[in-house]
Amino acid sequence: MAKMSDLIEVFIKELLEDSVGDPVEIQRNELAGYFKCAPSQINYVLTTRFSMDKGYLIESQRGGGGSIKIIKLEMSEEDFLVNVLKEIGDSITKLKADQIVDLVMDRNMISEREARLIKSATADRSISAPVNIKNEIRAGILKGMLLSVSEG
């Protein structure tokens, strides 16, 4: 069963697709009512899945049920990749690495097959190293693979 956060994310992304490039304005309280969750759950989804590095701009207006405008930024593949590489940094967890791979795949920069290969290469079982440096090695592998597939 899908998590509430995933359902909210999919719903908002569908709204953005239907808006054909226009900003989407939502009422946080109405959306929370629709999903039968706390408004803080909506905030969580917005801050973790619709951030600037993921290609979104959020404008919040106080009062009136918390009106929120979501704008999908048009970013070149090159600019997007630069932001992704910054997000990876020098160390990254497996969970965060998988999220980034999914994000790159969602932008059609890599295929589903390439995503599976990258996830396999960055899995804990694929990195033969002490636990304290796995995340650093994973970051290097992820950056290298993303750069390699973006060139092709």
PDB file of C-alpha atoms in Angstrom:
ATOM      1  CA  MET A   1       0.000   0.000   0.000  1.00  0.00           C
ATOM      2  CA  ALA A   2       1.298   3.442  -0.935  1.00  0.00           C
ATOM      3  CA  LYS A   3       2.294   5.860   1.783  1.00  0.00           C
ATOM      4  CA  MET A   4       0.225   8.988   2.288  1.00  0.00           C
ATOM      5  CA  SER A   5       3.187  11.170   1.256  1.00  0.00           C
ATOM      6  CA  ASP A   6       3.479   9.276  -2.035  1.00  0.00           C
ATOM      7  CA  LEU A   7      -0.233   9.714  -2.764  1.00  0.00           C
ATOM      8  CA  ILE A   8      -0.076  13.448  -2.074  1.00  0.00           C
ATOM      9  CA  GLU A   9       3.024  13.812  -4.265  1.00  0.00           C
ATOM     10  CA  VAL A  10       1.388  11.984  -7.188  1.00  0.00           C
ATOM     11  CA  PHE A  11      -1.771  14.076  -6.808  1.00  0.00           C
ATOM     12  CA  ILE A  12       0.167  17.368  -6.899  1.00  0.00           C
ATOM     13  CA  LYS A  13       2.283  16.218  -9.861  1.00  0.00           C
ATOM     14  CA  GLU A  14      -0.908  15.338 -11.755  1.00  0.00           C
ATOM     15  CA  LEU A  15      -2.277  18.820 -11.011  1.00  0.00           C
ATOM     16  CA  LEU A  16       0.927  20.320 -12.380  1.00  0.00           C
ATOM     17  CA  GLU A  17       0.762  18.183 -15.540  1.00  0.00           C
ATOM     18  CA  ASP A  18      -2.876  19.179 -16.100  1.00  0.00           C
ATOM     19  CA  SER A  19      -1.998  22.865 -15.692  1.00  0.00           C
ATOM     20  CA  VAL A  20       0.280  22.712 -18.772  1.00  0.00           C
ATOM     21  CA  GLY A  21       3.121  24.831 -17.411  1.00  0.00           C
ATOM     22  CA  ASP A  22       0.995  27.230 -15.367  1.00  0.00           C
ATOM     23  CA  PRO A  23       1.483  27.492 -11.600  1.00  0.00           C
ATOM     24  CA  VAL A  24      -0.897  25.451  -9.450  1.00  0.00           C
ATOM     25  CA  GLU A  25      -2.503  27.109  -6.452  1.00  0.00           C
ATOM     26  CA  ILE A  26      -3.799  24.880  -3.673  1.00  0.00           C
ATOM     27  CA  GLN A  27      -5.278  25.406  -0.240  1.00  0.00           C
ATOM     28  CA  ARG A  28      -3.223  23.423   2.258  1.00  0.00           C
ATOM     29  CA  ASN A  29      -6.224  22.826   4.563  1.00  0.00           C
ATOM     30  CA  GLU A  30      -8.469  21.714   1.692  1.00  0.00           C
ATOM     31  CA  LEU A  31      -5.825  19.304   0.447  1.00  0.00           C
ATOM     32  CA  ALA A  32      -5.341  17.973   3.988  1.00  0.00           C
ATOM     33  CA  GLY A  33      -9.110  17.493   4.226  1.00  0.00           C
ATOM     34  CA  TYR A  34      -9.190  15.675   0.895  1.00  0.00           C
ATOM     35  CA  PHE A  35      -6.476  13.249   2.035  1.00  0.00           C
ATOM     36  CA  LYS A  36      -7.789  13.125   5.624  1.00  0.00           C
ATOM     37  CA  CYS A  37      -4.396  14.095   7.034  1.00  0.00           C
ATOM     38  CA  ALA A  38      -2.892  16.934   9.041  1.00  0.00           C
ATOM     39  CA  PRO A  39      -1.823  20.090   7.159  1.00  0.00           C
ATOM     40  CA  SER A  40       1.699  19.387   8.419  1.00  0.00           C
ATOM     41  CA  GLN A  41       1.706  16.263   6.202  1.00  0.00           C
ATOM     42  CA  ILE A  42       1.074  18.515   3.182  1.00  0.00           C
ATOM     43  CA  ASN A  43       3.930  20.786   4.323  1.00  0.00           C
ATOM     44  CA  TYR A  44       6.213  17.755   4.649  1.00  0.00           C
ATOM     45  CA  VAL A  45       5.484  16.638   1.076  1.00  0.00           C
ATOM     46  CA  LEU A  46       5.980  20.154  -0.276  1.00  0.00           C
ATOM     47  CA  THR A  47       9.312  20.713   1.480  1.00  0.00           C
ATOM     48  CA  THR A  48      10.788  17.275   0.763  1.00  0.00           C
ATOM     49  CA  ARG A  49       9.475  16.526  -2.724  1.00  0.00           C
ATOM     50  CA  PHE A  50       8.870  19.912  -4.320  1.00  0.00           C
ATOM     51  CA  SER A  51      12.058  21.760  -3.420  1.00  0.00           C
ATOM     52  CA  MET A  52      14.131  24.060  -5.608  1.00  0.00           C
ATOM     53  CA  ASP A  53      16.748  21.374  -6.306  1.00  0.00           C
ATOM     54  CA  LYS A  54      13.966  19.128  -7.599  1.00  0.00           C
ATOM     55  CA  GLY A  55      12.826  21.824 -10.003  1.00  0.00           C
ATOM     56  CA  TYR A  56       9.983  23.477  -8.093  1.00  0.00           C
ATOM     57  CA  LEU A  57       9.334  26.827  -6.502  1.00  0.00           C
ATOM     58  CA  ILE A  58       6.841  27.045  -3.631  1.00  0.00           C
ATOM     59  CA  GLU A  59       5.219  30.337  -2.713  1.00  0.00           C
ATOM     60  CA  SER A  60       3.223  30.326   0.521  1.00  0.00           C
ATOM     61  CA  GLN A  61       0.616  32.864   1.524  1.00  0.00           C
ATOM     62  CA  ARG A  62      -0.428  33.041   5.146  1.00  0.00           C
ATOM     63  CA  GLY A  63      -4.047  33.095   6.210  1.00  0.00           C
ATOM     64  CA  GLY A  64      -7.104  31.910   4.325  1.00  0.00           C
ATOM     65  CA  GLY A  65      -6.335  28.241   4.866  1.00  0.00           C
ATOM     66  CA  GLY A  66      -2.739  28.469   3.746  1.00  0.00           C
ATOM     67  CA  SER A  67      -2.796  29.127   0.022  1.00  0.00           C
ATOM     68  CA  ILE A  68       0.261  27.655  -1.696  1.00  0.00           C
ATOM     69  CA  LYS A  69       1.425  28.253  -5.252  1.00  0.00           C
ATOM     70  CA  ILE A  70       3.589  25.549  -6.845  1.00  0.00           C
ATOM     71  CA  ILE A  71       5.616  26.442  -9.908  1.00  0.00           C
ATOM     72  CA  LYS A  72       7.490  23.835 -11.933  1.00  0.00           C
ATOM     73  CA  LEU A  73      10.715  25.470 -13.000  1.00  0.00           C
ATOM     74  CA  GLU A  74      11.892  24.916 -16.513  1.00  0.00           C
ATOM     75  CA  MET A  75      15.499  23.944 -16.141  1.00  0.00           C
ATOM     76  CA  SER A  76      17.891  22.711 -18.805  1.00  0.00           C
ATOM     77  CA  GLU A  77      19.196  19.176 -18.393  1.00  0.00           C
ATOM     78  CA  GLU A  78      22.644  20.599 -17.712  1.00  0.00           C
ATOM     79  CA  ASP A  79      21.413  22.932 -14.929  1.00  0.00           C
ATOM     80  CA  PHE A  80      19.321  20.144 -13.470  1.00  0.00           C
ATOM     81  CA  LEU A  81      22.306  17.773 -13.451  1.00  0.00           C
ATOM     82  CA  VAL A  82      24.488  20.412 -11.756  1.00  0.00           C
ATOM     83  CA  ASN A  83      21.840  20.756  -9.012  1.00  0.00           C
ATOM     84  CA  VAL A  84      21.592  16.981  -8.636  1.00  0.00           C
ATOM     85  CA  LEU A  85      25.366  16.621  -8.293  1.00  0.00           C
ATOM     86  CA  LYS A  86      25.374  19.341  -5.604  1.00  0.00           C
ATOM     87  CA  GLU A  87      22.559  17.517  -3.811  1.00  0.00           C
ATOM     88  CA  ILE A  88      24.589  14.275  -3.816  1.00  0.00           C
ATOM     89  CA  GLY A  89      27.584  16.007  -2.255  1.00  0.00           C
ATOM     90  CA  ASP A  90      30.442  13.978  -0.802  1.00  0.00           C
ATOM     91  CA  SER A  91      28.263  11.408   0.955  1.00  0.00           C
ATOM     92  CA  ILE A  92      24.775  10.015   0.357  1.00  0.00           C
ATOM     93  CA  THR A  93      22.542   7.370   1.927  1.00  0.00           C
ATOM     94  CA  LYS A  94      21.046   4.561  -0.141  1.00  0.00           C
ATOM     95  CA  LEU A  95      17.542   5.975   0.344  1.00  0.00           C
ATOM     96  CA  LYS A  96      18.535   9.446  -0.850  1.00  0.00           C
ATOM     97  CA  ALA A  97      20.496   7.962  -3.769  1.00  0.00           C
ATOM     98  CA  ASP A  98      17.428   5.985  -4.885  1.00  0.00           C
ATOM     99  CA  GLN A  99      15.282   9.125  -4.641  1.00  0.00           C
ATOM    100  CA  ILE A 100      17.716  11.018  -6.848  1.00  0.00           C
ATOM    101  CA  VAL A 101      17.819   8.185  -9.396  1.00  0.00           C
ATOM    102  CA  ASP A 102      13.996   8.199  -9.491  1.00  0.00           C
ATOM    103  CA  LEU A 103      14.004  11.964  -9.926  1.00  0.00           C
ATOM    104  CA  VAL A 104      16.446  11.773 -12.852  1.00  0.00           C
ATOM    105  CA  MET A 105      14.363   8.990 -14.410  1.00  0.00           C
ATOM    106  CA  ASP A 106      11.160  11.059 -13.945  1.00  0.00           C
ATOM    107  CA  ARG A 107      12.800  13.776 -16.053  1.00  0.00           C
ATOM    108  CA  ASN A 108      13.474  11.150 -18.767  1.00  0.00           C
ATOM    109  CA  MET A 109      17.230  11.665 -18.489  1.00  0.00           C
ATOM    110  CA  ILE A 110      17.792   7.948 -17.890  1.00  0.00           C
ATOM    111  CA  SER A 111      15.783   4.860 -18.769  1.00  0.00           C
ATOM    112  CA  GLU A 112      14.144   2.555 -16.262  1.00  0.00           C
ATOM    113  CA  ARG A 113      16.837  -0.020 -17.047  1.00  0.00           C
ATOM    114  CA  GLU A 114      19.619   2.492 -16.372  1.00  0.00           C
ATOM    115  CA  ALA A 115      17.906   3.454 -13.106  1.00  0.00           C
ATOM    116  CA  ARG A 116      17.846  -0.191 -11.990  1.00  0.00           C
ATOM    117  CA  LEU A 117      21.538  -0.589 -12.860  1.00  0.00           C
ATOM    118  CA  ILE A 118      22.503   2.565 -10.962  1.00  0.00           C
ATOM    119  CA  LYS A 119      20.454   1.491  -7.943  1.00  0.00           C
ATOM    120  CA  SER A 120      22.128  -1.906  -8.016  1.00  0.00           C
ATOM    121  CA  ALA A 121      25.610  -0.382  -8.242  1.00  0.00           C
ATOM    122  CA  THR A 122      24.894   1.950  -5.310  1.00  0.00           C
ATOM    123  CA  ALA A 123      23.310  -0.729  -3.113  1.00  0.00           C
ATOM    124  CA  ASP A 124      25.033  -1.577   0.182  1.00  0.00           C
ATOM    125  CA  ARG A 125      25.655  -5.157  -0.995  1.00  0.00           C
ATOM    126  CA  SER A 126      27.561  -3.838  -4.042  1.00  0.00           C
ATOM    127  CA  ILE A 127      29.917  -1.647  -2.021  1.00  0.00           C
ATOM    128  CA  SER A 128      32.591  -3.734  -0.306  1.00  0.00           C
ATOM    129  CA  ALA A 129      33.801  -1.202   2.212  1.00  0.00           C
ATOM    130  CA  PRO A 130      33.557  -0.474   5.923  1.00  0.00           C
ATOM    131  CA  VAL A 131      30.159   0.917   6.921  1.00  0.00           C
ATOM    132  CA  ASN A 132      31.622   4.291   7.899  1.00  0.00           C
ATOM    133  CA  ILE A 133      32.691   5.072   4.312  1.00  0.00           C
ATOM    134  CA  LYS A 134      29.939   3.375   2.240  1.00  0.00           C
ATOM    135  CA  ASN A 135      27.991   6.628   1.816  1.00  0.00           C
ATOM    136  CA  GLU A 136      31.091   8.438   0.517  1.00  0.00           C
ATOM    137  CA  ILE A 137      31.820   5.668  -1.979  1.00  0.00           C
ATOM    138  CA  ARG A 138      28.133   5.581  -2.981  1.00  0.00           C
ATOM    139  CA  ALA A 139      28.234   9.333  -3.717  1.00  0.00           C
ATOM    140  CA  GLY A 140      31.220   8.888  -6.013  1.00  0.00           C
ATOM    141  CA  ILE A 141      29.638   5.974  -7.859  1.00  0.00           C
ATOM    142  CA  LEU A 142      26.326   7.808  -8.259  1.00  0.00           C
ATOM    143  CA  LYS A 143      27.967  10.979  -9.564  1.00  0.00           C
ATOM    144  CA  GLY A 144      30.134   9.013 -11.991  1.00  0.00           C
ATOM    145  CA  MET A 145      27.250   6.987 -13.350  1.00  0.00           C
ATOM    146  CA  LEU A 146      24.942   9.996 -13.748  1.00  0.00           C
ATOM    147  CA  LEU A 147      27.647  11.942 -15.555  1.00  0.00           C
ATOM    148  CA  SER A 148      28.378   8.949 -17.780  1.00  0.00           C
ATOM    149  CA  VAL A 149      24.756   8.361 -18.835  1.00  0.00           C
ATOM    150  CA  SER A 150      24.119  12.086 -19.348  1.00  0.00           C
ATOM    151  CA  GLU A 151      26.951  12.255 -21.899  1.00  0.00           C
ATOM    152  CA  GLY A 152      25.459   9.459 -24.002  1.00  0.00           C
TER     153      GLY A 152
END
